[in-house]
PDB file of C-alpha atoms in Angstrom:
ATOM      1  CA  MET A   1     131.326-110.390  63.236  1.00 94.00           C
ATOM      2  CA  LYS A   2     131.019-109.582  59.530  1.00 97.00           C
ATOM      3  CA  LYS A   3     126.759-110.971  58.647  1.00 98.00           C
ATOM      4  CA  LEU A   4     127.029-112.462  54.809  1.00 98.00           C
ATOM      5  CA  GLU A   5     125.556-110.867  52.336  1.00 98.00           C
ATOM      6  CA  SER A   6     124.814-112.681  49.503  1.00 98.00           C
ATOM      7  CA  ILE A   7     125.590-116.147  47.516  1.00 97.00           C
ATOM      8  CA  GLN A   8     128.406-113.869  45.641  1.00 98.00           C
ATOM      9  CA  GLN A   9     129.422-112.614  48.688  1.00 98.00           C
ATOM     10  CA  TYR A  10     129.629-116.422  50.428  1.00 98.00           C
ATOM     11  CA  GLN A  11     131.423-117.873  46.771  1.00 97.00           C
ATOM     12  CA  GLU A  12     134.161-115.125  47.442  1.00 98.00           C
ATOM     13  CA  LEU A  13     135.146-115.359  51.127  1.00 98.00           C
ATOM     14  CA  LYS A  14     135.301-119.265  50.595  1.00 97.00           C
ATOM     15  CA  LYS A  15     138.426-118.952  48.830  1.00 97.00           C
ATOM     16  CA  GLY A  16     140.619-117.603  51.988  1.00 97.00           C
ATOM     17  CA  ASN A  17     140.802-119.131  55.604  1.00 98.00           C
ATOM     18  CA  THR A  18     137.034-118.006  56.247  1.00 98.00           C
ATOM     19  CA  ILE A  19     135.003-119.810  59.038  1.00 98.00           C
ATOM     20  CA  PHE A  20     130.888-119.329  58.409  1.00 98.00           C
ATOM     21  CA  VAL A  21     128.929-119.509  61.661  1.00 98.00           C
ATOM     22  CA  PHE A  22     125.661-121.207  60.488  1.00 97.00           C
ATOM     23  CA  SER A  23     122.289-119.684  62.955  1.00 96.00           C
ATOM     24  CA  ALA A  24     119.465-117.885  63.505  1.00 95.00           C
ATOM     25  CA  ASN A  25     117.724-115.516  65.440  1.00 94.00           C
ATOM     26  CA  TRP A  26     115.465-117.773  66.905  1.00 95.00           C
ATOM     27  CA  CYS A  27     117.596-120.447  67.967  1.00 94.00           C
ATOM     28  CA  PRO A  28     118.616-120.426  71.420  1.00 94.00           C
ATOM     29  CA  ASP A  29     121.630-122.666  71.529  1.00 93.00           C
ATOM     30  CA  CYS A  30     122.794-120.000  69.115  1.00 94.00           C
ATOM     31  CA  ARG A  31     122.150-116.933  71.726  1.00 94.00           C
ATOM     32  CA  VAL A  32     124.230-118.738  74.373  1.00 94.00           C
ATOM     33  CA  ILE A  33     127.376-118.805  72.394  1.00 95.00           C
ATOM     34  CA  GLU A  34     126.755-115.246  71.207  1.00 94.00           C
ATOM     35  CA  PRO A  35     128.174-113.294  73.763  1.00 96.00           C
ATOM     36  CA  ASP A  36     131.448-115.402  73.612  1.00 96.00           C
ATOM     37  CA  LEU A  37     131.979-115.411  69.770  1.00 97.00           C
ATOM     38  CA  PRO A  38     134.599-112.185  70.226  1.00 97.00           C
ATOM     39  CA  GLU A  39     136.995-114.415  72.269  1.00 97.00           C
ATOM     40  CA  VAL A  40     136.812-117.187  69.720  1.00 97.00           C
ATOM     41  CA  GLU A  41     137.639-114.418  67.006  1.00 97.00           C
ATOM     42  CA  ASP A  42     140.244-112.945  68.858  1.00 97.00           C
ATOM     43  CA  LYS A  43     141.908-116.709  69.373  1.00 97.00           C
ATOM     44  CA  PHE A  44     142.194-117.498  65.725  1.00 98.00           C
ATOM     45  CA  THR A  45     142.833-114.164  63.798  1.00 97.00           C
ATOM     46  CA  GLN A  46     144.451-116.080  60.894  1.00 97.00           C
ATOM     47  CA  PHE A  47     140.441-116.842  59.937  1.00 98.00           C
ATOM     48  CA  GLU A  48     137.222-113.966  58.773  1.00 98.00           C
ATOM     49  CA  PHE A  49     134.329-114.979  60.640  1.00 98.00           C
ATOM     50  CA  ILE A  50     131.331-114.420  58.875  1.00 98.00           C
ATOM     51  CA  SER A  51     127.650-114.984  60.313  1.00 98.00           C
ATOM     52  CA  VAL A  52     125.418-116.782  58.128  1.00 98.00           C
ATOM     53  CA  ASP A  53     121.317-116.455  59.321  1.00 97.00           C
ATOM     54  CA  ARG A  54     121.067-119.396  58.380  1.00 96.00           C
ATOM     55  CA  ASP A  55     116.942-118.674  57.170  1.00 96.00           C
ATOM     56  CA  GLU A  56     117.898-115.632  54.950  1.00 97.00           C
ATOM     57  CA  PHE A  57     120.341-118.436  53.196  1.00 98.00           C
ATOM     58  CA  ILE A  58     118.318-121.513  53.314  1.00 97.00           C
ATOM     59  CA  ASP A  59     119.518-123.154  49.731  1.00 97.00           C
ATOM     60  CA  LEU A  60     123.063-122.742  51.307  1.00 98.00           C
ATOM     61  CA  ALA A  61     122.316-123.847  53.847  1.00 97.00           C
ATOM     62  CA  ILE A  62     120.736-127.381  52.847  1.00 96.00           C
ATOM     63  CA  GLU A  63     123.228-126.977  50.170  1.00 96.00           C
ATOM     64  CA  GLU A  64     126.275-127.054  52.524  1.00 97.00           C
ATOM     65  CA  GLY A  65     124.439-129.982  54.452  1.00 96.00           C
ATOM     66  CA  VAL A  66     123.290-127.704  57.484  1.00 95.00           C
ATOM     67  CA  MET A  67     121.032-129.637  59.129  1.00 88.00           C
ATOM     68  CA  GLY A  68     121.763-127.989  62.472  1.00 92.00           C
ATOM     69  CA  ILE A  69     122.000-124.840  63.898  1.00 95.00           C
ATOM     70  CA  PRO A  70     124.754-123.642  65.842  1.00 96.00           C
ATOM     71  CA  SER A  71     126.937-124.882  62.721  1.00 96.00           C
ATOM     72  CA  PHE A  72     130.809-124.174  62.013  1.00 97.00           C
ATOM     73  CA  LEU A  73     132.708-124.974  58.488  1.00 98.00           C
ATOM     74  CA  VAL A  74     135.949-123.970  57.714  1.00 98.00           C
ATOM     75  CA  TYR A  75     136.882-123.244  54.498  1.00 98.00           C
ATOM     76  CA  LYS A  76     140.794-122.996  53.211  1.00 97.00           C
ATOM     77  CA  ASN A  77     141.708-121.830  49.802  1.00 96.00           C
ATOM     78  CA  ASN A  78     137.853-123.216  48.588  1.00 97.00           C
ATOM     79  CA  GLU A  79     137.889-125.810  49.889  1.00 97.00           C
ATOM     80  CA  ARG A  80     136.230-127.221  52.849  1.00 97.00           C
ATOM     81  CA  VAL A  81     138.397-128.688  55.100  1.00 98.00           C
ATOM     82  CA  GLY A  82     136.213-128.915  57.917  1.00 97.00           C
ATOM     83  CA  ASP A  83     132.617-128.632  59.951  1.00 97.00           C
ATOM     84  CA  TYR A  84     130.871-129.037  62.740  1.00 97.00           C
ATOM     85  CA  ILE A  85     127.416-129.031  62.245  1.00 94.00           C
ATOM     86  CA  GLY A  86     124.765-130.416  64.489  1.00 80.00           C
ATOM     87  CA  LYS A  87     121.930-129.317  66.313  1.00 77.00           C
ATOM     88  CA  GLU A  88     123.281-130.499  69.696  1.00 82.00           C
ATOM     89  CA  ARG A  89     124.513-127.540  72.248  1.00 87.00           C
ATOM     90  CA  LYS A  90     127.657-126.703  71.281  1.00 93.00           C
ATOM     91  CA  SER A  91     130.460-124.957  74.393  1.00 94.00           C
ATOM     92  CA  ILE A  92     132.587-122.426  73.353  1.00 95.00           C
ATOM     93  CA  GLU A  93     135.391-124.784  74.656  1.00 96.00           C
ATOM     94  CA  GLN A  94     134.648-127.272  72.186  1.00 96.00           C
ATOM     95  CA  ILE A  95     134.363-125.302  69.081  1.00 97.00           C
ATOM     96  CA  ASN A  96     137.856-123.874  70.382  1.00 97.00           C
ATOM     97  CA  GLN A  97     138.983-127.209  70.238  1.00 97.00           C
ATOM     98  CA  PHE A  98     137.552-128.328  66.461  1.00 97.00           C
ATOM     99  CA  ILE A  99     139.267-124.784  65.366  1.00 98.00           C
ATOM    100  CA  SER A 100     142.264-125.339  67.170  1.00 97.00           C
ATOM    101  CA  GLN A 101     142.851-128.094  64.334  1.00 96.00           C
ATOM    102  CA  PHE A 102     142.561-126.304  61.560  1.00 95.00           C
ATOM    103  CA  ALA A 103     144.639-123.405  63.008  1.00 90.00           C
TER     104      ALA A 103
END
């Protein structure tokens, strides 16, 4: 999964079919799902998956309403079409079910 490098890159990536995965190194729930995320990427190849370090991009997280992590924001053609935000632990099955709505 590519890592977000700048706000400018975020603005460009929103124009495509992109899923932004907000997480942080200290987040235990993020670490639990991390090993299975490549499988999710392989399943939904129509999307580009981008990892966003919430601590590195805290202003962006606030602007996007990401109050808990891990969180997933789905963009298509510069429009936010869905999000899975919250601080609760998410299973890979729940993540797959969420993303399949937009596939």
